[in-house]
mmCIF file of C-alpha atoms in Angstrom:
data_model
loop_
_atom_site.group_PDB
_atom_site.id
_atom_site.type_symbol
_atom_site.label_atom_id
_atom_site.label_comp_id
_atom_site.label_asym_id
_atom_site.label_seq_id
_atom_site.Cartn_x
_atom_site.Cartn_y
_atom_site.Cartn_z
ATOM 1 C CA UNK A 1 33.433 -14.426 1.848
ATOM 2 C CA UNK A 2 35.274 -15.815 4.499
ATOM 3 C CA UNK A 3 34.800 -19.578 4.351
ATOM 4 C CA UNK A 4 37.793 -22.035 4.174
ATOM 5 C CA UNK A 5 38.009 -23.619 0.636
ATOM 6 C CA UNK A 6 39.108 -27.370 0.493
ATOM 7 C CA UNK A 7 39.135 -30.043 -2.077
ATOM 8 C CA UNK A 8 37.607 -33.424 -2.909
ATOM 9 C CA UNK A 9 37.334 -35.338 -5.906
ATOM 10 C CA UNK A 10 35.129 -34.501 -8.586
ATOM 11 C CA UNK A 11 33.516 -37.932 -8.698
ATOM 12 C CA UNK A 12 32.019 -37.275 -5.257
ATOM 13 C CA UNK A 13 30.662 -33.798 -5.923
ATOM 14 C CA UNK A 14 27.645 -32.739 -7.997
ATOM 15 C CA UNK A 15 28.664 -31.083 -11.287
ATOM 16 C CA UNK A 16 27.194 -27.796 -11.060
ATOM 17 C CA UNK A 17 27.893 -26.773 -7.260
ATOM 18 C CA UNK A 18 30.306 -27.380 -4.332
ATOM 19 C CA UNK A 19 29.235 -28.497 -1.011
ATOM 20 C CA UNK A 20 30.130 -28.293 2.579
ATOM 21 C CA UNK A 21 32.158 -30.276 4.889
ATOM 22 C CA UNK A 22 31.489 -31.356 8.469
ATOM 23 C CA UNK A 23 33.124 -28.301 9.615
ATOM 24 C CA UNK A 24 31.182 -25.815 7.699
ATOM 25 C CA UNK A 25 33.870 -25.223 5.139
ATOM 26 C CA UNK A 26 33.218 -25.181 1.560
ATOM 27 C CA UNK A 27 34.603 -28.100 -0.363
ATOM 28 C CA UNK A 28 36.113 -27.114 -3.969
ATOM 29 C CA UNK A 29 35.869 -30.287 -6.368
ATOM 30 C CA UNK A 30 38.778 -31.032 -8.680
ATOM 31 C CA UNK A 31 38.964 -29.212 -11.930
ATOM 32 C CA UNK A 32 37.131 -30.660 -14.858
ATOM 33 C CA UNK A 33 39.978 -32.831 -16.675
ATOM 34 C CA UNK A 34 40.448 -32.637 -20.109
ATOM 35 C CA UNK A 35 41.564 -36.023 -22.020
ATOM 36 C CA UNK A 36 45.116 -35.104 -21.550
ATOM 37 C CA UNK A 37 44.987 -33.147 -18.418
ATOM 38 C CA UNK A 38 46.763 -35.663 -15.983
ATOM 39 C CA UNK A 39 50.121 -34.355 -17.376
ATOM 40 C CA UNK A 40 49.476 -30.940 -17.817
ATOM 41 C CA UNK A 41 51.278 -28.358 -15.876
ATOM 42 C CA UNK A 42 48.406 -26.138 -15.811
ATOM 43 C CA UNK A 43 46.200 -28.858 -14.103
ATOM 44 C CA UNK A 44 48.751 -29.759 -11.653
ATOM 45 C CA UNK A 45 49.047 -25.955 -10.766
ATOM 46 C CA UNK A 46 45.120 -25.816 -10.141
ATOM 47 C CA UNK A 47 44.969 -29.094 -8.638
ATOM 48 C CA UNK A 48 47.460 -28.214 -5.919
ATOM 49 C CA UNK A 49 45.681 -24.861 -5.421
ATOM 50 C CA UNK A 50 42.318 -26.361 -4.960
ATOM 51 C CA UNK A 51 43.907 -29.177 -2.821
ATOM 52 C CA UNK A 52 45.506 -26.515 -0.444
ATOM 53 C CA UNK A 53 44.460 -26.821 3.322
ATOM 54 C CA UNK A 54 45.510 -23.357 3.538
ATOM 55 C CA UNK A 55 43.493 -20.100 3.543
ATOM 56 C CA UNK A 56 41.572 -19.543 -0.060
ATOM 57 C CA UNK A 57 43.969 -17.925 -2.339
ATOM 58 C CA UNK A 58 43.605 -17.603 -6.359
ATOM 59 C CA UNK A 59 46.654 -18.465 -8.370
ATOM 60 C CA UNK A 60 48.142 -14.715 -9.383
ATOM 61 C CA UNK A 61 48.839 -14.446 -13.043
ATOM 62 C CA UNK A 62 51.494 -11.756 -13.988
ATOM 63 C CA UNK A 63 50.495 -10.406 -17.593
ATOM 64 C CA UNK A 64 54.097 -10.505 -18.865
ATOM 65 C CA UNK A 65 55.328 -8.939 -22.223
ATOM 66 C CA UNK A 66 59.057 -10.308 -22.970
ATOM 67 C CA UNK A 67 61.676 -12.845 -22.032
ATOM 68 C CA UNK A 68 63.209 -10.870 -19.166
ATOM 69 C CA UNK A 69 60.029 -11.299 -17.217
ATOM 70 C CA UNK A 70 61.555 -14.626 -16.628
ATOM 71 C CA UNK A 71 62.232 -12.771 -13.440
ATOM 72 C CA UNK A 72 58.573 -13.780 -12.413
ATOM 73 C CA UNK A 73 59.456 -17.421 -12.705
ATOM 74 C CA UNK A 74 62.599 -16.872 -10.788
ATOM 75 C CA UNK A 75 60.631 -15.432 -7.896
ATOM 76 C CA UNK A 76 58.442 -18.555 -7.831
ATOM 77 C CA UNK A 77 55.341 -17.460 -10.145
ATOM 78 C CA UNK A 78 53.000 -20.655 -10.461
ATOM 79 C CA UNK A 79 51.898 -19.529 -13.812
ATOM 80 C CA UNK A 80 52.644 -16.992 -16.294
ATOM 81 C CA UNK A 81 50.399 -14.878 -19.033
ATOM 82 C CA UNK A 82 51.893 -13.597 -22.167
ATOM 83 C CA UNK A 83 50.000 -10.610 -22.787
ATOM 84 C CA UNK A 84 48.901 -9.204 -26.248
ATOM 85 C CA UNK A 85 48.615 -5.595 -24.597
ATOM 86 C CA UNK A 86 52.111 -6.124 -23.479
ATOM 87 C CA UNK A 87 53.611 -7.538 -26.402
ATOM 88 C CA UNK A 88 52.232 -4.716 -28.601
ATOM 89 C CA UNK A 89 53.654 -2.265 -26.258
ATOM 90 C CA UNK A 90 57.030 -3.529 -25.817
ATOM 91 C CA UNK A 91 57.714 -4.985 -28.893
ATOM 92 C CA UNK A 92 56.377 -2.456 -31.251
ATOM 93 C CA UNK A 93 55.484 0.557 -28.964
ATOM 94 C CA UNK A 94 51.829 0.629 -30.578
ATOM 95 C CA UNK A 95 48.228 -0.056 -29.065
ATOM 96 C CA UNK A 96 46.468 -3.207 -28.601
ATOM 97 C CA UNK A 97 44.342 -2.715 -31.431
ATOM 98 C CA UNK A 98 44.877 -5.876 -33.654
ATOM 99 C CA UNK A 99 48.271 -4.724 -35.196
ATOM 100 C CA UNK A 100 50.188 -7.141 -33.898
ATOM 101 C CA UNK A 101 50.339 -10.447 -36.035
ATOM 102 C CA UNK A 102 51.066 -14.400 -35.096
ATOM 103 C CA UNK A 103 54.669 -14.165 -36.262
ATOM 104 C CA UNK A 104 55.265 -11.872 -33.662
ATOM 105 C CA UNK A 105 53.128 -13.401 -31.008
ATOM 106 C CA UNK A 106 55.098 -17.030 -31.789
ATOM 107 C CA UNK A 107 58.440 -14.958 -31.454
ATOM 108 C CA UNK A 108 57.756 -13.839 -28.249
ATOM 109 C CA UNK A 109 56.169 -17.086 -26.973
ATOM 110 C CA UNK A 110 59.186 -18.839 -28.245
ATOM 111 C CA UNK A 111 61.462 -16.577 -26.304
ATOM 112 C CA UNK A 112 59.543 -16.267 -23.106
ATOM 113 C CA UNK A 113 59.264 -20.153 -23.113
ATOM 114 C CA UNK A 114 62.960 -20.807 -23.986
ATOM 115 C CA UNK A 115 63.993 -18.094 -20.886
ATOM 116 C CA UNK A 116 61.777 -19.618 -18.307
ATOM 117 C CA UNK A 117 62.785 -23.142 -19.334
ATOM 118 C CA UNK A 118 66.435 -22.287 -19.029
ATOM 119 C CA UNK A 119 65.877 -20.683 -16.031
ATOM 120 C CA UNK A 120 64.634 -23.651 -14.381
ATOM 121 C CA UNK A 121 67.110 -25.877 -15.899
ATOM 122 C CA UNK A 122 69.413 -24.610 -13.180
ATOM 123 C CA UNK A 123 67.062 -25.448 -10.556
ATOM 124 C CA UNK A 124 64.981 -28.302 -9.218
ATOM 125 C CA UNK A 125 61.731 -26.574 -9.957
ATOM 126 C CA UNK A 126 59.859 -26.946 -13.182
ATOM 127 C CA UNK A 127 59.170 -24.020 -15.390
ATOM 128 C CA UNK A 128 55.503 -22.293 -14.776
ATOM 129 C CA UNK A 129 52.949 -22.868 -17.544
ATOM 130 C CA UNK A 130 52.597 -20.160 -19.970
ATOM 131 C CA UNK A 131 49.230 -18.928 -21.048
ATOM 132 C CA UNK A 132 49.260 -17.025 -24.299
ATOM 133 C CA UNK A 133 46.867 -14.616 -25.751
ATOM 134 C CA UNK A 134 45.784 -16.061 -28.982
ATOM 135 C CA UNK A 135 43.428 -12.751 -29.583
ATOM 136 C CA UNK A 136 40.619 -13.848 -32.229
ATOM 137 C CA UNK A 137 42.714 -16.612 -33.550
ATOM 138 C CA UNK A 138 43.779 -14.008 -36.465
ATOM 139 C CA UNK A 139 41.078 -15.013 -38.996
ATOM 140 C CA UNK A 140 39.067 -17.812 -40.392
ATOM 141 C CA UNK A 141 39.511 -21.661 -39.575
ATOM 142 C CA UNK A 142 42.852 -22.016 -41.484
ATOM 143 C CA UNK A 143 44.087 -19.231 -39.330
ATOM 144 C CA UNK A 144 42.864 -20.895 -36.276
ATOM 145 C CA UNK A 145 44.633 -23.998 -37.138
ATOM 146 C CA UNK A 146 47.729 -22.433 -37.814
ATOM 147 C CA UNK A 147 47.504 -20.210 -34.462
ATOM 148 C CA UNK A 148 46.732 -23.049 -32.069
ATOM 149 C CA UNK A 149 49.332 -25.331 -33.861
ATOM 150 C CA UNK A 150 52.210 -22.507 -34.028
ATOM 151 C CA UNK A 151 51.594 -21.453 -30.444
ATOM 152 C CA UNK A 152 51.462 -24.726 -28.933
ATOM 153 C CA UNK A 153 54.596 -25.668 -30.893
ATOM 154 C CA UNK A 154 56.196 -22.494 -29.157
ATOM 155 C CA UNK A 155 55.587 -23.592 -25.851
ATOM 156 C CA UNK A 156 51.933 -22.186 -24.681
ATOM 157 C CA UNK A 157 50.262 -24.396 -22.138
ATOM 158 C CA UNK A 158 47.041 -22.661 -22.729
ATOM 159 C CA UNK A 159 45.845 -20.225 -25.510
ATOM 160 C CA UNK A 160 42.951 -17.782 -24.997
ATOM 161 C CA UNK A 161 40.586 -17.102 -27.935
ATOM 162 C CA UNK A 162 38.205 -14.177 -27.663
ATOM 163 C CA UNK A 163 34.978 -13.024 -29.318
ATOM 164 C CA UNK A 164 35.991 -9.697 -30.886
ATOM 165 C CA UNK A 165 35.410 -8.395 -34.357
ATOM 166 C CA UNK A 166 38.970 -8.588 -36.066
ATOM 167 C CA UNK A 167 40.817 -6.165 -35.913
ATOM 168 C CA UNK A 168 40.274 -6.388 -31.975
ATOM 169 C CA UNK A 169 40.948 -3.785 -29.498
ATOM 170 C CA UNK A 170 42.065 -3.632 -25.708
ATOM 171 C CA UNK A 171 38.653 -4.387 -24.024
ATOM 172 C CA UNK A 172 39.053 -1.619 -21.288
ATOM 173 C CA UNK A 173 40.001 1.047 -23.628
ATOM 174 C CA UNK A 174 37.188 0.138 -26.104
ATOM 175 C CA UNK A 175 34.540 0.173 -23.160
ATOM 176 C CA UNK A 176 31.063 0.528 -24.948
ATOM 177 C CA UNK A 177 32.554 0.641 -28.371
ATOM 178 C CA UNK A 178 33.797 -2.499 -28.414
ATOM 179 C CA UNK A 179 32.679 -4.785 -31.459
ATOM 180 C CA UNK A 180 31.532 -8.353 -30.790
ATOM 181 C CA UNK A 181 30.705 -11.320 -33.018
ATOM 182 C CA UNK A 182 27.051 -12.848 -32.685
ATOM 183 C CA UNK A 183 26.957 -15.644 -30.383
ATOM 184 C CA UNK A 184 26.930 -18.502 -32.964
ATOM 185 C CA UNK A 185 30.065 -16.916 -34.430
ATOM 186 C CA UNK A 186 31.828 -16.845 -30.908
ATOM 187 C CA UNK A 187 30.798 -20.514 -30.381
ATOM 188 C CA UNK A 188 32.215 -21.700 -33.593
ATOM 189 C CA UNK A 189 35.465 -19.559 -33.171
ATOM 190 C CA UNK A 190 36.079 -21.585 -29.712
ATOM 191 C CA UNK A 191 34.938 -25.072 -31.083
ATOM 192 C CA UNK A 192 37.536 -24.382 -34.037
ATOM 193 C CA UNK A 193 40.354 -23.652 -31.499
ATOM 194 C CA UNK A 194 39.408 -26.706 -29.576
ATOM 195 C CA UNK A 195 39.221 -28.859 -32.729
ATOM 196 C CA UNK A 196 42.566 -27.412 -34.124
ATOM 197 C CA UNK A 197 44.191 -28.351 -30.659
ATOM 198 C CA UNK A 198 42.909 -32.026 -30.880
ATOM 199 C CA UNK A 199 44.234 -32.223 -34.578
ATOM 200 C CA UNK A 200 47.570 -30.936 -33.774
ATOM 201 C CA UNK A 201 47.758 -33.153 -30.664
ATOM 202 C CA UNK A 202 46.849 -36.134 -32.728
ATOM 203 C CA UNK A 203 49.477 -35.290 -35.464
ATOM 204 C CA UNK A 204 52.288 -34.979 -32.815
ATOM 205 C CA UNK A 205 51.155 -38.181 -31.015
ATOM 206 C CA UNK A 206 51.951 -40.111 -34.039
ATOM 207 C CA UNK A 207 55.260 -38.653 -34.950
ATOM 208 C CA UNK A 208 56.602 -38.107 -31.234
ATOM 209 C CA UNK A 209 57.003 -40.109 -28.106
ATOM 210 C CA UNK A 210 54.116 -40.109 -25.655
ATOM 211 C CA UNK A 211 56.369 -37.699 -23.416
ATOM 212 C CA UNK A 212 56.674 -35.165 -25.929
ATOM 213 C CA UNK A 213 52.929 -34.764 -26.959
ATOM 214 C CA UNK A 214 51.066 -35.636 -23.742
ATOM 215 C CA UNK A 215 50.228 -32.451 -22.580
ATOM 216 C CA UNK A 216 47.642 -31.170 -25.094
ATOM 217 C CA UNK A 217 47.327 -27.241 -24.885
ATOM 218 C CA UNK A 218 44.144 -25.771 -23.002
ATOM 219 C CA UNK A 219 42.003 -23.523 -24.634
ATOM 220 C CA UNK A 220 40.806 -20.543 -22.793
ATOM 221 C CA UNK A 221 37.288 -19.426 -24.143
ATOM 222 C CA UNK A 222 37.009 -15.718 -23.393
ATOM 223 C CA UNK A 223 34.038 -13.339 -23.960
ATOM 224 C CA UNK A 224 34.370 -9.561 -24.122
ATOM 225 C CA UNK A 225 30.926 -8.919 -24.867
ATOM 226 C CA UNK A 226 29.552 -7.360 -21.456
ATOM 227 C CA UNK A 227 29.639 -3.943 -22.662
ATOM 228 C CA UNK A 228 28.173 -4.398 -25.903
ATOM 229 C CA UNK A 229 25.405 -7.006 -25.324
ATOM 230 C CA UNK A 230 24.966 -7.252 -21.333
ATOM 231 C CA UNK A 231 25.662 -9.481 -18.646
ATOM 232 C CA UNK A 232 22.973 -12.290 -19.624
ATOM 233 C CA UNK A 233 25.020 -12.707 -22.650
ATOM 234 C CA UNK A 234 28.137 -13.397 -21.058
ATOM 235 C CA UNK A 235 26.512 -16.214 -19.098
ATOM 236 C CA UNK A 236 24.760 -17.775 -22.362
ATOM 237 C CA UNK A 237 28.386 -17.538 -24.132
ATOM 238 C CA UNK A 238 30.386 -19.011 -21.157
ATOM 239 C CA UNK A 239 27.603 -21.797 -20.754
ATOM 240 C CA UNK A 240 28.009 -22.622 -24.339
ATOM 241 C CA UNK A 241 31.994 -22.481 -24.344
ATOM 242 C CA UNK A 242 31.866 -24.578 -21.082
ATOM 243 C CA UNK A 243 29.657 -27.316 -23.186
ATOM 244 C CA UNK A 244 32.160 -27.148 -25.884
ATOM 245 C CA UNK A 245 34.657 -28.545 -23.455
ATOM 246 C CA UNK A 246 37.090 -25.326 -22.946
ATOM 247 C CA UNK A 247 39.442 -25.870 -19.996
ATOM 248 C CA UNK A 248 38.985 -22.239 -18.846
ATOM 249 C CA UNK A 249 36.435 -19.825 -19.141
ATOM 250 C CA UNK A 250 37.278 -16.332 -19.059
ATOM 251 C CA UNK A 251 34.781 -13.188 -19.113
ATOM 252 C CA UNK A 252 36.312 -9.720 -19.405
ATOM 253 C CA UNK A 253 35.391 -6.321 -17.908
ATOM 254 C CA UNK A 254 32.268 -7.286 -15.911
ATOM 255 C CA UNK A 255 30.937 -4.594 -13.902
ATOM 256 C CA UNK A 256 30.518 -5.590 -10.288
ATOM 257 C CA UNK A 257 31.477 -8.350 -7.891
ATOM 258 C CA UNK A 258 27.822 -9.737 -8.112
ATOM 259 C CA UNK A 259 28.150 -10.309 -11.771
ATOM 260 C CA UNK A 260 31.273 -12.414 -11.307
ATOM 261 C CA UNK A 261 29.516 -14.262 -8.468
ATOM 262 C CA UNK A 262 26.446 -14.779 -10.620
ATOM 263 C CA UNK A 263 28.619 -16.287 -13.432
ATOM 264 C CA UNK A 264 30.636 -18.345 -11.063
ATOM 265 C CA UNK A 265 27.325 -19.867 -9.842
ATOM 266 C CA UNK A 266 25.980 -20.633 -13.167
ATOM 267 C CA UNK A 267 29.292 -22.674 -14.352
ATOM 268 C CA UNK A 268 29.986 -26.141 -13.264
ATOM 269 C CA UNK A 269 32.043 -25.864 -10.121
ATOM 270 C CA UNK A 270 34.586 -28.055 -11.652
ATOM 271 C CA UNK A 271 35.354 -25.668 -14.547
ATOM 272 C CA UNK A 272 38.625 -23.439 -14.451
ATOM 273 C CA UNK A 273 37.670 -19.942 -14.249
ATOM 274 C CA UNK A 274 39.648 -16.657 -14.519
ATOM 275 C CA UNK A 275 39.251 -13.022 -13.568
ATOM 276 C CA UNK A 276 41.334 -10.337 -14.942
ATOM 277 C CA UNK A 277 42.000 -6.874 -13.257
ATOM 278 C CA UNK A 278 43.761 -3.637 -14.205
ATOM 279 C CA UNK A 279 45.087 -1.318 -11.855
ATOM 280 C CA UNK A 280 43.927 2.171 -12.943
ATOM 281 C CA UNK A 281 42.757 5.607 -11.483
ATOM 282 C CA UNK A 282 38.858 6.516 -11.258
ATOM 283 C CA UNK A 283 37.468 9.065 -13.731
ATOM 284 C CA UNK A 284 36.446 12.595 -11.827
ATOM 285 C CA UNK A 285 33.052 12.640 -10.663
ATOM 286 C CA UNK A 286 30.738 15.306 -11.684
ATOM 287 C CA UNK A 287 31.606 17.316 -8.172
ATOM 288 C CA UNK A 288 35.188 17.239 -8.901
ATOM 289 C CA UNK A 289 35.933 14.306 -6.566
ATOM 290 C CA UNK A 290 37.471 11.124 -7.120
ATOM 291 C CA UNK A 291 40.588 12.405 -8.958
ATOM 292 C CA UNK A 292 43.680 10.356 -8.424
ATOM 293 C CA UNK A 293 41.817 7.650 -6.261
ATOM 294 C CA UNK A 294 42.546 4.014 -7.435
ATOM 295 C CA UNK A 295 40.144 1.573 -8.762
ATOM 296 C CA UNK A 296 39.199 -1.007 -5.954
ATOM 297 C CA UNK A 297 40.733 -4.413 -6.721
ATOM 298 C CA UNK A 298 39.776 -7.878 -5.260
ATOM 299 C CA UNK A 299 42.500 -9.474 -3.553
ATOM 300 C CA UNK A 300 43.692 -12.887 -4.342
ATOM 301 C CA UNK A 301 41.750 -14.340 -1.285
ATOM 302 C CA UNK A 302 38.416 -12.723 -2.471
ATOM 303 C CA UNK A 303 38.767 -13.951 -5.984
ATOM 304 C CA UNK A 304 39.263 -17.528 -4.510
ATOM 305 C CA UNK A 305 36.260 -16.934 -2.139
ATOM 306 C CA UNK A 306 34.075 -16.240 -5.246
ATOM 307 C CA UNK A 307 35.437 -19.524 -6.842
ATOM 308 C CA UNK A 308 37.722 -18.313 -9.456
ATOM 309 C CA UNK A 309 41.111 -20.087 -9.825
ATOM 310 C CA UNK A 310 43.110 -17.809 -12.017
ATOM 311 C CA UNK A 311 43.721 -13.917 -10.842
ATOM 312 C CA UNK A 312 45.055 -12.283 -13.974
ATOM 313 C CA UNK A 313 46.892 -8.812 -13.685
ATOM 314 C CA UNK A 314 47.279 -8.410 -17.443
ATOM 315 C CA UNK A 315 49.209 -5.140 -17.514
ATOM 316 C CA UNK A 316 50.588 -4.661 -14.186
ATOM 317 C CA UNK A 317 54.168 -5.419 -14.956
ATOM 318 C CA UNK A 318 54.065 -3.201 -18.129
ATOM 319 C CA UNK A 319 52.661 -0.403 -15.819
ATOM 320 C CA UNK A 320 55.557 -0.805 -13.680
ATOM 321 C CA UNK A 321 57.769 -1.047 -16.612
ATOM 322 C CA UNK A 322 56.402 2.380 -18.202
ATOM 323 C CA UNK A 323 56.555 4.013 -14.764
ATOM 324 C CA UNK A 324 60.304 3.363 -14.089
ATOM 325 C CA UNK A 325 61.209 4.129 -17.710
ATOM 326 C CA UNK A 326 59.489 7.577 -17.436
ATOM 327 C CA UNK A 327 60.955 8.436 -14.122
ATOM 328 C CA UNK A 328 64.489 7.259 -15.165
ATOM 329 C CA UNK A 329 64.204 9.397 -18.444
ATOM 330 C CA UNK A 330 63.122 12.493 -16.685
ATOM 331 C CA UNK A 331 65.712 11.950 -14.033
ATOM 332 C CA UNK A 332 68.407 11.108 -16.603
ATOM 333 C CA UNK A 333 67.585 14.069 -18.571
ATOM 334 C CA UNK A 334 67.276 16.605 -15.567
ATOM 335 C CA UNK A 335 63.450 17.254 -16.232
ATOM 336 C CA UNK A 336 61.204 17.629 -13.128
ATOM 337 C CA UNK A 337 58.772 14.552 -12.588
ATOM 338 C CA UNK A 338 55.799 16.783 -13.118
ATOM 339 C CA UNK A 339 57.173 18.826 -16.310
ATOM 340 C CA UNK A 340 55.319 16.666 -19.002
ATOM 341 C CA UNK A 341 56.386 18.817 -22.180
ATOM 342 C CA UNK A 342 59.622 18.350 -24.029
ATOM 343 C CA UNK A 343 61.026 21.640 -23.148
ATOM 344 C CA UNK A 344 63.013 22.839 -19.855
ATOM 345 C CA UNK A 345 65.787 20.459 -19.699
ATOM 346 C CA UNK A 346 67.927 22.129 -16.994
ATOM 347 C CA UNK A 347 70.905 19.806 -16.776
ATOM 348 C CA UNK A 348 72.133 16.656 -18.351
ATOM 349 C CA UNK A 349 73.941 14.687 -15.571
ATOM 350 C CA UNK A 350 73.189 11.366 -16.925
ATOM 351 C CA UNK A 351 73.488 9.909 -13.100
ATOM 352 C CA UNK A 352 70.448 7.977 -11.970
ATOM 353 C CA UNK A 353 69.841 8.620 -8.090
ATOM 354 C CA UNK A 354 66.970 7.408 -5.422
ATOM 355 C CA UNK A 355 64.175 7.587 -5.345
ATOM 356 C CA UNK A 356 64.140 5.789 -8.904
ATOM 357 C CA UNK A 357 64.529 2.237 -8.760
ATOM 358 C CA UNK A 358 67.510 0.719 -10.608
ATOM 359 C CA UNK A 359 69.052 -2.764 -10.484
ATOM 360 C CA UNK A 360 72.766 -2.793 -9.600
ATOM 361 C CA UNK A 361 74.622 -3.972 -13.085
ATOM 362 C CA UNK A 362 75.617 -7.292 -11.264
ATOM 363 C CA UNK A 363 72.020 -8.310 -10.779
ATOM 364 C CA UNK A 364 71.093 -7.492 -14.582
ATOM 365 C CA UNK A 365 74.065 -9.610 -15.247
ATOM 366 C CA UNK A 366 72.779 -12.556 -13.221
ATOM 367 C CA UNK A 367 68.987 -12.082 -14.561
ATOM 368 C CA UNK A 368 70.191 -12.421 -18.291
ATOM 369 C CA UNK A 369 72.389 -15.553 -17.174
ATOM 370 C CA UNK A 370 75.986 -14.340 -17.259
ATOM 371 C CA UNK A 371 76.790 -16.555 -14.194
ATOM 372 C CA UNK A 372 75.831 -19.374 -16.100
ATOM 373 C CA UNK A 373 77.575 -18.529 -19.151
ATOM 374 C CA UNK A 374 80.871 -18.234 -17.149
ATOM 375 C CA UNK A 375 80.583 -21.353 -15.546
ATOM 376 C CA UNK A 376 79.863 -22.887 -18.906
ATOM 377 C CA UNK A 377 83.215 -21.098 -20.441
ATOM 378 C CA UNK A 378 85.115 -22.140 -17.453
ATOM 379 C CA UNK A 379 84.165 -25.819 -17.743
ATOM 380 C CA UNK A 380 84.608 -25.919 -21.688
ATOM 381 C CA UNK A 381 87.143 -23.142 -22.707
ATOM 382 C CA UNK A 382 86.690 -23.750 -26.389
ATOM 383 C CA UNK A 383 87.795 -21.118 -28.932
#
């Protein structure tokens, strides 16, 4: 997987495959447009990615969970993904098992979008587009309509809809016990999401200017069926989602690089695709080996060479936050880092020292926006 990826107009490229240039490099076609994609932030991001003459690299997507995650935007993240797993954990401290609702996801979407947009207002850069985890749509047709319209209004550039039975559960955690709707129901769910998006767009188009409603939300059609129905069913569902016109195709928890490659080869090369990975330790083998070893992950370059545009690390930021809080709590309470029970507190200094990572308070103030606030107060000293 070392070929160079370049880009040409989709009009000059066969719908189902990429082609080769005279220098032997792989030519990536332009992403398959939706009727409103010309002004869409995600389309622009992916277009730039596919047009790059540099070494191939998929677009990194951090699975964020709160408004403070605007730190990723500050450091130049090209796009962001609001993780349902992350929101369940950070907002409520509970598992991703269908216990969060639309109101909570909408609130976090609005908070994140506002924080990221506010950050970009003080710079010359545009805010990164926000993809939001819409779970199963939270119910039937009426729920789907409300989910898509509500999250679109809150700032989502794209919304993912999956094919689990409600209440859903984190796919990786559920494993072979995952419960999935049948293929036709999965297709109808995605069709309903696209229909809800189109209806919301038309309603907004009639009420507002073109500038405000010219960025119709994209639909990410996701299947979690690999462990329940096998890889062949993954392909069939993804092909149906593509036929419906979903802008991004996302198959969760495939079991090998070969499966990802086969799926990509079956889809239209212009279709935008996404791979998700979780950084986790491997299970201990029968002979006792493998303990502590990390699950091998594909790099951004390897993901791009497979033909995928988006590389989602859905819980990596949350893992870092949990690790930092855990280490901080142990040091703050004077417990050793390998003491996992709630006894044995030897001292309570309250002083956090290296190697625990801790931002200086001045950095915390800067991140949350005190600098901008103080400049405003200086210019407008009202009481």
